[in-house]
Coordinates of C-alpha atoms and ligand atoms in Angstrom, one line a residue:
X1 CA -20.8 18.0 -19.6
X2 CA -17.8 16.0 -17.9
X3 CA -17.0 12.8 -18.8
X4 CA -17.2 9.8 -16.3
X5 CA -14.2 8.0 -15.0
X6 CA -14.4 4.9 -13.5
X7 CA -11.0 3.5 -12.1
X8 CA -11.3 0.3 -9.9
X9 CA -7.7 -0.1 -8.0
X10 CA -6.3 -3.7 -7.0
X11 CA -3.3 -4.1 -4.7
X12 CA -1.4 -2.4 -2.5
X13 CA -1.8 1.2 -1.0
X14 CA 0.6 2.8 -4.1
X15 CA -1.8 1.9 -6.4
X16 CA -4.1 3.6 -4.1
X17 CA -2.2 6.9 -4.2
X18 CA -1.5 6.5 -8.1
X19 CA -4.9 5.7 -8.7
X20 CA -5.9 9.4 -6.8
X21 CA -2.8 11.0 -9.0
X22 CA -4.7 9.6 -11.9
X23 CA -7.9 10.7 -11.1
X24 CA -6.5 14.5 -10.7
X25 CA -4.8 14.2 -14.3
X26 CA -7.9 13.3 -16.1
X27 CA -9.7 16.1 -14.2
X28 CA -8.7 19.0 -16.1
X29 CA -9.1 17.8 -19.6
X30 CA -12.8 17.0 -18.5
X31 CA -13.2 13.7 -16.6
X32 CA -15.1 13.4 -13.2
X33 CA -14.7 10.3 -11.2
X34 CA -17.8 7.8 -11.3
X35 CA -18.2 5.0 -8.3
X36 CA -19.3 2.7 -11.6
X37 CA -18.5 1.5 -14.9
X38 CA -21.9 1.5 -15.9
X39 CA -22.2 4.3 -18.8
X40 CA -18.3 5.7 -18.0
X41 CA -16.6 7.4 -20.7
X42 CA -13.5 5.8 -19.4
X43 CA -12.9 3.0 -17.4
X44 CA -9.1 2.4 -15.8
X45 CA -8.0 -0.9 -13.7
X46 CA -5.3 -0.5 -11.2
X47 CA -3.9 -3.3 -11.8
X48 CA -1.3 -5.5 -9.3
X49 CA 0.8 -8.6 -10.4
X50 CA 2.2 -9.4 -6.9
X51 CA 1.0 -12.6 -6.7
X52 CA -0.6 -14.7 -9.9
X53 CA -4.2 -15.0 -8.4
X54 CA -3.9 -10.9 -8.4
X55 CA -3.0 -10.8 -11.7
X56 CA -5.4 -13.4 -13.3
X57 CA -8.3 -11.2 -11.8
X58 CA -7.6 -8.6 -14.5
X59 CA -7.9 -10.3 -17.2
X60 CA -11.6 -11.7 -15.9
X61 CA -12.7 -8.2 -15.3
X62 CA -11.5 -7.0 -19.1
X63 CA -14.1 -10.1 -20.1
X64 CA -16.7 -8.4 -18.4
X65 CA -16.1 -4.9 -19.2
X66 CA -16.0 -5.7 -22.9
X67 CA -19.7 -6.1 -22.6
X68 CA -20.3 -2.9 -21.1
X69 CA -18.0 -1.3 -23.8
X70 CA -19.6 -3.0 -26.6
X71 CA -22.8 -2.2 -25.3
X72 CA -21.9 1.7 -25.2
X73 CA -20.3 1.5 -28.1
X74 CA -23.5 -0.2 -29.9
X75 CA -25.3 2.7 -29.0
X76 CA -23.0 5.4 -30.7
X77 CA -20.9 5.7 -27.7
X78 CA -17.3 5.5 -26.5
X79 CA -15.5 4.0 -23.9
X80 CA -12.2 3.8 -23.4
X81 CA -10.7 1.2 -21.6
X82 CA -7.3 1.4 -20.1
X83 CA -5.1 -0.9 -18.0
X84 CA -2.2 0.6 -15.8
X85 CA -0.5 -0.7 -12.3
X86 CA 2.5 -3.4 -12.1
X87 CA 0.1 -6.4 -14.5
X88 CA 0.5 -3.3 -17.5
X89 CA 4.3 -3.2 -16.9
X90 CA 4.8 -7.1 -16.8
X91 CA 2.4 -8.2 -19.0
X92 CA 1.3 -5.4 -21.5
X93 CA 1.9 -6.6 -24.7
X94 CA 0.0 -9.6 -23.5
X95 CA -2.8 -7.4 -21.9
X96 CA -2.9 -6.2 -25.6
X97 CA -3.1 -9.4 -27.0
X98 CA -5.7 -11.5 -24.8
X99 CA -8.0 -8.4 -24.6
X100 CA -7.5 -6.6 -28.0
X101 CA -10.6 -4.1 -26.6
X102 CA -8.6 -2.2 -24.6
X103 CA -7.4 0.6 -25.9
X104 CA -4.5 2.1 -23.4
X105 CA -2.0 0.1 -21.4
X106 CA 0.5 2.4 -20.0
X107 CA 3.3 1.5 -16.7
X108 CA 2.6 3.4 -13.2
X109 CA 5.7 5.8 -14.2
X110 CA 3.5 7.4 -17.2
X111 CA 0.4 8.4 -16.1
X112 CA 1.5 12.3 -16.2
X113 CA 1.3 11.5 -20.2
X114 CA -2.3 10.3 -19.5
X115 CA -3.3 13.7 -21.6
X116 CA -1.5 12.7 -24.7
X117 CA -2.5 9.0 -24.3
X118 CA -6.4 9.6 -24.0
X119 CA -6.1 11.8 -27.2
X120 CA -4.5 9.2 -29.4
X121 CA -6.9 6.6 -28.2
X122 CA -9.8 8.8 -28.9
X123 CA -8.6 10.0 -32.3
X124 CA -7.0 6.5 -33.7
X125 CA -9.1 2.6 -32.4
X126 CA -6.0 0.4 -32.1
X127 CA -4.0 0.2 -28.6
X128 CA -1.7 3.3 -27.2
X129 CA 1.3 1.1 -25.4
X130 CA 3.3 3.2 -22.8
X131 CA 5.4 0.9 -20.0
X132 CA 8.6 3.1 -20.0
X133 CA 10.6 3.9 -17.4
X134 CA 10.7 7.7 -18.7
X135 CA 14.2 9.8 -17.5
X136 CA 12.3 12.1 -15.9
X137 CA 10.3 11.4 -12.9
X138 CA 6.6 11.9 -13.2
X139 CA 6.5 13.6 -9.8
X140 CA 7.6 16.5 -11.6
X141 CA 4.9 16.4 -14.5
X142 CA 1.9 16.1 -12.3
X143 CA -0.6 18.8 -11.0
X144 CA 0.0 20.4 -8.0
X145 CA -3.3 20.1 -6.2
X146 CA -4.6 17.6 -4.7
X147 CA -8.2 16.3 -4.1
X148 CA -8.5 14.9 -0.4
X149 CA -11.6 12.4 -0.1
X150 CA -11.4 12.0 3.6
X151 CA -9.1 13.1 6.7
X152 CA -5.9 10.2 5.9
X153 CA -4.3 10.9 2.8
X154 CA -1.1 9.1 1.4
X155 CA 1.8 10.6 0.1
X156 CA 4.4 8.9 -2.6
X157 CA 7.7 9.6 -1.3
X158 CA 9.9 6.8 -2.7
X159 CA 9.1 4.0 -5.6
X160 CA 10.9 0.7 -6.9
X161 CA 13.2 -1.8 -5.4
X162 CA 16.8 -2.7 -5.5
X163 CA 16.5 -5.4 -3.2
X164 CA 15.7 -7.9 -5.8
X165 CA 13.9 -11.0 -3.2
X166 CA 13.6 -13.9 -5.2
X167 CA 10.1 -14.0 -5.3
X168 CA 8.8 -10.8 -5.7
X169 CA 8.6 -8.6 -9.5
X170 CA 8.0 -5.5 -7.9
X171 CA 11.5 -4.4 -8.7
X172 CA 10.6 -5.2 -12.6
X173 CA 7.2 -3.7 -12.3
X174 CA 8.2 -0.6 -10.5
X175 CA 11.6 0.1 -11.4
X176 CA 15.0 1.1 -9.4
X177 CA 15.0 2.8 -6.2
X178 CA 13.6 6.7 -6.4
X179 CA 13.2 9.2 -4.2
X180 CA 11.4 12.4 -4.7
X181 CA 13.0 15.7 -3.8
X182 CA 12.1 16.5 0.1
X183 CA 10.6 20.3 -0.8
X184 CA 8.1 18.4 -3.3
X185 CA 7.2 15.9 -0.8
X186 CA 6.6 18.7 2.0
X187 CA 4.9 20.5 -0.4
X188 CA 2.8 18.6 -1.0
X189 CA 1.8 17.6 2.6
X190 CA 1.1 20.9 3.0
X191 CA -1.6 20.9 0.3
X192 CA -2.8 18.2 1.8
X193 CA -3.6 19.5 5.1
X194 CA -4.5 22.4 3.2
X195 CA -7.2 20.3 1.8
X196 CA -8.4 18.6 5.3
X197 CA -5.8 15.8 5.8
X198 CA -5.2 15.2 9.6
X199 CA -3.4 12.2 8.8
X200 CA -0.6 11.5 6.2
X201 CA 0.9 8.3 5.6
X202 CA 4.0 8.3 3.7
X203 CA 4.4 5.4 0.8
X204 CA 7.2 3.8 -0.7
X205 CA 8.2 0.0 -1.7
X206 CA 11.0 0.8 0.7
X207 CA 10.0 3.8 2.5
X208 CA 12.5 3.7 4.7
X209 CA 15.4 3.4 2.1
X210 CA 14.1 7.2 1.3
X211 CA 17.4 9.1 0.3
X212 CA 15.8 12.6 -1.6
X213 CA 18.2 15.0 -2.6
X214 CA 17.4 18.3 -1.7
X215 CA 17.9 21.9 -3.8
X216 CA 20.7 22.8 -1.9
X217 CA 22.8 19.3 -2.3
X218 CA 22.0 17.5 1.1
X219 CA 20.3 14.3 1.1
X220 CA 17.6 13.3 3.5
X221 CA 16.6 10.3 4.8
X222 CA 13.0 9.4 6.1
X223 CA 13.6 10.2 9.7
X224 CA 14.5 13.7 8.7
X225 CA 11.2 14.1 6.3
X226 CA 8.8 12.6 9.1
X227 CA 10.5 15.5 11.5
X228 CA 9.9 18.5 8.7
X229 CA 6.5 17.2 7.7
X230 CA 5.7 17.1 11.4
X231 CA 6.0 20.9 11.6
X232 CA 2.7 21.2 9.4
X233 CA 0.5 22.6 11.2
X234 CA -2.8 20.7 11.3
X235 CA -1.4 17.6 10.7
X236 CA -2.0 15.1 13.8
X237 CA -0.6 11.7 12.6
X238 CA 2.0 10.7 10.6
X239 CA 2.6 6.9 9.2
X240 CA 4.9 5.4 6.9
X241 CA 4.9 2.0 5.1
X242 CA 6.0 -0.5 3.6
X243 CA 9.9 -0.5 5.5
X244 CA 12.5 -3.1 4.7
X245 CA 13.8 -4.0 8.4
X246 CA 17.6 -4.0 7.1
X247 CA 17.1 -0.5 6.6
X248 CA 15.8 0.8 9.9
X249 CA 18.1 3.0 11.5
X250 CA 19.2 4.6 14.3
X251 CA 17.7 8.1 13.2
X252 CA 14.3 6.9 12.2
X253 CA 14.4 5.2 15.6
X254 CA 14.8 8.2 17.2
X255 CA 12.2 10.0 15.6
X256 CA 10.0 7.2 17.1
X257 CA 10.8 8.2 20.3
X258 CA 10.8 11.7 19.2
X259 CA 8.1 13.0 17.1
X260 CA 4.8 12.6 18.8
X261 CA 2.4 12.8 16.0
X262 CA 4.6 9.4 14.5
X263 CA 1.8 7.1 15.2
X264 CA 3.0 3.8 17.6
X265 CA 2.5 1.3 14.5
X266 CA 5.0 0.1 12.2
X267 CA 4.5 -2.2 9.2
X268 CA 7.7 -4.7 9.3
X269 CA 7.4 -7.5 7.0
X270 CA 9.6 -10.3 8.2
X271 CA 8.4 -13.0 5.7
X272 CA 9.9 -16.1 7.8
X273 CA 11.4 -17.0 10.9
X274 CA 14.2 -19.3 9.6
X275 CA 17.5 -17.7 8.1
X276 CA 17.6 -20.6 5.6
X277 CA 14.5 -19.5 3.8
X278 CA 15.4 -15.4 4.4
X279 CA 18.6 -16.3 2.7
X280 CA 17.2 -18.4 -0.4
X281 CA 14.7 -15.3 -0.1
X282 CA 17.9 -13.0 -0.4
X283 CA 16.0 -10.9 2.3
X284 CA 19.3 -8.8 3.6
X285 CA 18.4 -9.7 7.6
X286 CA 18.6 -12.9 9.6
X287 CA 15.5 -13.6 12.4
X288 CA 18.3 -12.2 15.2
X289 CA 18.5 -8.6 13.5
X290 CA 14.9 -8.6 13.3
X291 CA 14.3 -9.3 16.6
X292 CA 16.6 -6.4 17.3
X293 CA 15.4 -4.1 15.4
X294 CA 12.1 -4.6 16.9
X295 CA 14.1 -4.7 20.5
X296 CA 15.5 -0.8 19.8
X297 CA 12.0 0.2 18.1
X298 CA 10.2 -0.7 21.4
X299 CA 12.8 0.7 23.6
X300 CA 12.7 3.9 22.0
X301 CA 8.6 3.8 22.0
X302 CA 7.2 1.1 24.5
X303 CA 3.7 1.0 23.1
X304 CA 4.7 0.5 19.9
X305 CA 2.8 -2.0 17.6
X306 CA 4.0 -4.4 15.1
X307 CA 2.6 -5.9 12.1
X308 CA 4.2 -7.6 9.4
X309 CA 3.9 -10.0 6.0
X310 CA 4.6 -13.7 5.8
X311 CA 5.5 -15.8 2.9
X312 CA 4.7 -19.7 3.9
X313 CA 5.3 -22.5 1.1
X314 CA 8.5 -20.9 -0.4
X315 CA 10.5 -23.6 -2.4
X316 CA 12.6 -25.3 0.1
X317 CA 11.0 -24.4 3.1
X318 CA 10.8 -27.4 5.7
X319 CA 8.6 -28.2 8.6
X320 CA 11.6 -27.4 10.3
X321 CA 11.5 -23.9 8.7
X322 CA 7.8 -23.1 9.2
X323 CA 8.0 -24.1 12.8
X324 CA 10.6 -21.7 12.8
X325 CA 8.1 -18.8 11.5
X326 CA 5.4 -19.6 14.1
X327 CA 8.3 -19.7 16.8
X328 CA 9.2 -16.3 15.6
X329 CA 6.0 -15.2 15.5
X330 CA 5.2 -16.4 19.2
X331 CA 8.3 -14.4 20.4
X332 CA 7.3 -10.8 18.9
X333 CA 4.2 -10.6 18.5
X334 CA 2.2 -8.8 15.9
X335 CA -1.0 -6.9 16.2
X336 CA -2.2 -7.5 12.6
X337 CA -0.3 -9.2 9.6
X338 CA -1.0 -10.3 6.3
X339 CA 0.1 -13.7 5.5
X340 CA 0.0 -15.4 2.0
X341 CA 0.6 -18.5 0.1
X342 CA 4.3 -18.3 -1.9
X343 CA 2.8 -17.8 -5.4
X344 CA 5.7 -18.5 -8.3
X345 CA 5.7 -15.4 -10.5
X346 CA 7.1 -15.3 -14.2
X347 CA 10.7 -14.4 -14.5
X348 CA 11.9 -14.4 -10.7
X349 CA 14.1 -16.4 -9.7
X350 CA 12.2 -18.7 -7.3
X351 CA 10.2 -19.2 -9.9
X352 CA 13.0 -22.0 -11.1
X353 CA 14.3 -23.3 -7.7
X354 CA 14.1 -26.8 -6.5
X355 CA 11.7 -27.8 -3.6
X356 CA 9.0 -26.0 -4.8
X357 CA 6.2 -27.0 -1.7
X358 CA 2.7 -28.7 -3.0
X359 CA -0.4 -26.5 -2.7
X360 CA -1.9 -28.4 0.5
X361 CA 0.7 -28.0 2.3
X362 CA 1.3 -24.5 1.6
X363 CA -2.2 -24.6 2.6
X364 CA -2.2 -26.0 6.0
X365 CA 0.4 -23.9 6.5
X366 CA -1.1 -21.3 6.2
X367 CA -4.0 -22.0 7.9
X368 CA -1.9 -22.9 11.1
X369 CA 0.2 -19.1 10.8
X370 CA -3.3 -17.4 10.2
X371 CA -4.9 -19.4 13.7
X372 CA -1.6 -18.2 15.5
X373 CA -2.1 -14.2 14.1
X374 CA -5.7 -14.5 14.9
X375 CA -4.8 -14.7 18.1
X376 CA -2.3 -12.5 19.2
X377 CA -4.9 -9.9 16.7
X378 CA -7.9 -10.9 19.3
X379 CA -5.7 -10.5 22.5
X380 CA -4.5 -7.0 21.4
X381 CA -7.8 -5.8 21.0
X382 CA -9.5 -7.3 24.1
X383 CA -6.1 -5.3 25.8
X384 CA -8.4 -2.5 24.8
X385 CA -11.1 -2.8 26.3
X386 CA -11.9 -0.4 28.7
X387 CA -9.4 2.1 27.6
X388 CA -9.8 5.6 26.0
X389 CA -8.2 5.8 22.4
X390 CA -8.2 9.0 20.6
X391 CA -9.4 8.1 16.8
X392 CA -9.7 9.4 13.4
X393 CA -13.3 9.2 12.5
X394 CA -12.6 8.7 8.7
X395 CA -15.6 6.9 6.8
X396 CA -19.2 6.0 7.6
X397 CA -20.7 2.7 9.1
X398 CA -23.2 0.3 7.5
X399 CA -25.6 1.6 9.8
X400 CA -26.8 5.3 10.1
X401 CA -25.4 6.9 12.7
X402 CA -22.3 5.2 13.1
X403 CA -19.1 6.5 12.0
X404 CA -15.8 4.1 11.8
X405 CA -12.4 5.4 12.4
X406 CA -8.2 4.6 13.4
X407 CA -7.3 4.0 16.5
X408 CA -3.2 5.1 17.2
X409 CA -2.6 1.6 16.1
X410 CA -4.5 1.3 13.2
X411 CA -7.0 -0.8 14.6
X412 CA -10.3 -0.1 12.8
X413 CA -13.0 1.6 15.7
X414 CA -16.9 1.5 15.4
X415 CA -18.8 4.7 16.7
X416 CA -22.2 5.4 17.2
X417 CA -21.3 9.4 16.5
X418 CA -23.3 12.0 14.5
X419 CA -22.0 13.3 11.0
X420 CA -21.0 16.3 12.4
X421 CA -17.6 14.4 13.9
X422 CA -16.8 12.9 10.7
X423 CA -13.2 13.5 9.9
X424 CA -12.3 14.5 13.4
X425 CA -10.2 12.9 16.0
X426 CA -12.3 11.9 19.1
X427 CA -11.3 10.3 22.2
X428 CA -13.5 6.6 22.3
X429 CA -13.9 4.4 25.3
X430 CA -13.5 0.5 23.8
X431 CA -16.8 -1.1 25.1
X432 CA -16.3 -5.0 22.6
X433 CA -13.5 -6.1 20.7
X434 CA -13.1 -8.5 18.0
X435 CA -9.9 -9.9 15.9
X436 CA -11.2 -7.4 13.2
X437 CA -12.5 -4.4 14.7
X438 CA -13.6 -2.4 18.0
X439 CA -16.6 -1.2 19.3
X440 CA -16.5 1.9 21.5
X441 CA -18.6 5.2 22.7
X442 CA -17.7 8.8 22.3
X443 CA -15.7 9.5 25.7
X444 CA -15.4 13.7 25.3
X445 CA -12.8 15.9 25.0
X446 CA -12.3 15.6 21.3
X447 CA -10.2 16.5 18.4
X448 CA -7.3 16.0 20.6
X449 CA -3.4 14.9 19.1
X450 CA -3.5 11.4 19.3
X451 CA -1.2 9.8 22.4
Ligands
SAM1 N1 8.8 -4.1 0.3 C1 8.1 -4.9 1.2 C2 9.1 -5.8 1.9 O1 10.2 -5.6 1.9 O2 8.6 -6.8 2.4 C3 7.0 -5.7 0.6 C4 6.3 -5.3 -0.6 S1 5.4 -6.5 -1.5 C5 4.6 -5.5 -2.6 C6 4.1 -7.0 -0.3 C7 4.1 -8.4 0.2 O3 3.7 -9.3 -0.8 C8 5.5 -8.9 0.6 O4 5.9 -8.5 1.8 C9 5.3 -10.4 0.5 O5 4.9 -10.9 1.7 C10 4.2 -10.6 -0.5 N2 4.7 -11.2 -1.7 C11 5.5 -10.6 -2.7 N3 5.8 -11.5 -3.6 C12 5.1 -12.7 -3.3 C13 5.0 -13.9 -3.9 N4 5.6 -14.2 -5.1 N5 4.2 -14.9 -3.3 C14 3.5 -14.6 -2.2 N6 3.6 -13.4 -1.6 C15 4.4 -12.4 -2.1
SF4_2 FE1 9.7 -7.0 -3.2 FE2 11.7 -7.5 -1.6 FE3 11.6 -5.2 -2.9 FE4 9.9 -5.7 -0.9 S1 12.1 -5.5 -0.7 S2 9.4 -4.8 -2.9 S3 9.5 -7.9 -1.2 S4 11.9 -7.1 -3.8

């Protein structure tokens, strides 16, 4: 009988991806994914350590999994707890330490050894500790096929970070810049679609500092990938995220203009809108190269859509600074963003600079930026209104016949639609719109490539 696996993922959309990857490496030594912990054989958290509230959560969930494993385990049971994602890399000897339960903590470069991991845990009770940053990539260790839950899939292309911001540990957590080979990456798009994927979104901590090297010597960059993964038949829509705007070029601007199934939505985080704070930030652009960026990535696709990340609160930042982000954010408008506190984090360097901003006002700040987003979020959607958007009907509603989907620009799109349509691309006249989400009715003429 197979096992149950219960992996609960925190964080951002790799984790996503790795937590999948995971799922397919436990699979053939017997494990079946479970939407519980209740009763699992194994339990895995996904962990992130982005910001400290993220990482804290972790250790509150261990406390209340160690009743569940104690509980199994009272009854002659096992269950084995592991902890993976970037709060395993930075933190595992102290995940070892504050929750002596759990019995595998291994870095998001060694799941492929998963296998090896689960058998020592099973055999010995004491932890198995694996955060290396092995030679070899685990791209190359991991199976081939790929389960697809629904039509949008994601697809690891590059991982880590040179670009060392002063407030971020993702380039300790994740490692140096890597890009996989481009044949492994089309490959396995291909499987992908094979498996149902209309949609593919491509992931990297720098996506667009992609550089694989391929058999024959030659080294790609993203624009070139998005233009040979295009060729799959039976993929409509291709994405990419997270992009670093001092590494959008000309090429991947021209594939915007280009490749039609590149959906008109791009993921830009700009963090501020003063060059004093990008530079203590050692982001590599000033506001004026963002802006044109942004400039040539609408010339070369008008209806192109923006959204982006904000930091507000970073040590140093004045009044004079945050008015600067709200001016910025006035002049380019963003369709959707995700905004955050500056939260210090262990061992970066803003972590130690001067000026470091009191919690209310980081607070108000905040609360001003998100007002402003709301906004421009609510007049983008009401644009809508009235119009017919072809979307990718992709999970179910809360209420029975209703199916929820993507519209081109990522906003989500409620349905009333039967089953039948799920994980099809139907055109949808927008009849509501809120800052969150559309309403709209099945306009006909479905399962066309999107605009
Ligand atoms: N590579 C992307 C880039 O260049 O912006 C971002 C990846 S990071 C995982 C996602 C977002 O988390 C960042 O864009 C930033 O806004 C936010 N973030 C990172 N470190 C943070 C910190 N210490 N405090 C608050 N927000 C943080
Ligand atoms: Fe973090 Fe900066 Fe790298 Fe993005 S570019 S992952 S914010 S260090």
């Amino acid at each position: 009988m197979a096992k149950k696996l219960h992996i609960k993922t925190y964080g951002c959309q790799m984790n996503v991806y790795d937590s999948e990857r995971i799922a397919e490496v436990l699979g053939p030594i017997g494990f079946e994914l479970s939407d519980t912990p209740d009763d699992a054989d194994m339990v895995i958290l996904n962990t992130c350590h982005i910001r400290e509230r993220a990482a804290e959560k972790v250790f509150s969930e261990l406390g209340r999994l160690r009743g569940k494993k104690a509980e199994k385990e009272s009854g002659g049971g096992r269950m084995i707890l592991g902890v993976t994602g970037c709060v395993a890399q930075a933190q595992g000897e102290e995940v070892t330490r504050r929750a002596p339960y759990v019995d595998m903590v291994f870095g998001p470069q060694t799941y492929h050894r998963l296998p090896e991991m689960v058998a020592r845990a099973a055999r010995e009770h004491g932890h198995v500790l694996d955060i290396d940053f092995p030679e070899d990539s685990k791209f190359d260790s991991l199976p081939p096929a790929r389960n697809v839950s629904g039509a949008a899939a994601f697809l690891a292309v590059q991982e880590g970070c040179d670009k060392f911001c002063t407030y971020c540990v993702v380039p300790y957590t994740r490692g140096a810049e890597y890009s996989r080979p481009p044949e492994g990456v089309v490959a396995e798009a291909r499987i992908l679609v094979d498996a149902g994927a209309k949609e593919i979104t491509l992931l990297g901590q720098n996506v667009n500092a992609y550089h694989g090297e391929a058999a024959d010597g030659s080294e790609w960059n993203l624009a070139r990938l998005i233009r040979d993964v295009a060729e799959i038949d039976g993929l409509e829509r291709i994405r990419y995220t997270t992009s670093y705007p001092a590494e959008i070029n000309d090429d991947l601007i021209t594939a915007h203009a280009e490749v039609a199934k590149l959906m008109p939505y791009l993921h830009l985080p700009i963090q501020s809108g003063s060059d004093a704070v990008l530079n203590a930030m050692n982001r590599q652009h000033t506001v004026d190269a963002f802006k044109d960026v942004v400039q040539k990535l609408r010339a070369a696709r008008p209806d192109l859509s923006l959204s982006s990340d904000f930091i507000v609160g970073f040590p140093g930042e004045t009044d004079a600074d945050f008015e600067a982000t709200l001016k910025l954010v006035e002049d380019v408008t963003f369709i959707q963003a995700y905004s955050f506190k500056y939260s210090s984090r262990p061992g970066t360097p803003a972590a130690l600079m001067d000026g470091q901003i009191p919690e209310a006002v980081k607070a108000e700040r905040l609360a001003r930026l998100q007002a402003l987003l709301d906004t421009q979020s609510l007049d983008f959607n009401l644009r809508a209104v009235g119009q017919v958007l072809p979307v990718l009907l992709d999970r179910t509603g809360k209420h029975t016949g209703q199916l929820i989907g993507r519209s081109p620009y990522m906003q989500a799109v409620v349905v009333d639609a039967p089953e039948a349509l799920l994980h099809t691309i139907q055109n949808v006249t927008i009849t509501q719109a809120g800052p969150n989400s559309l309403m709209g009715e099945l306009a006909g003429g479905g399962q066309r490539a999107c605009a």
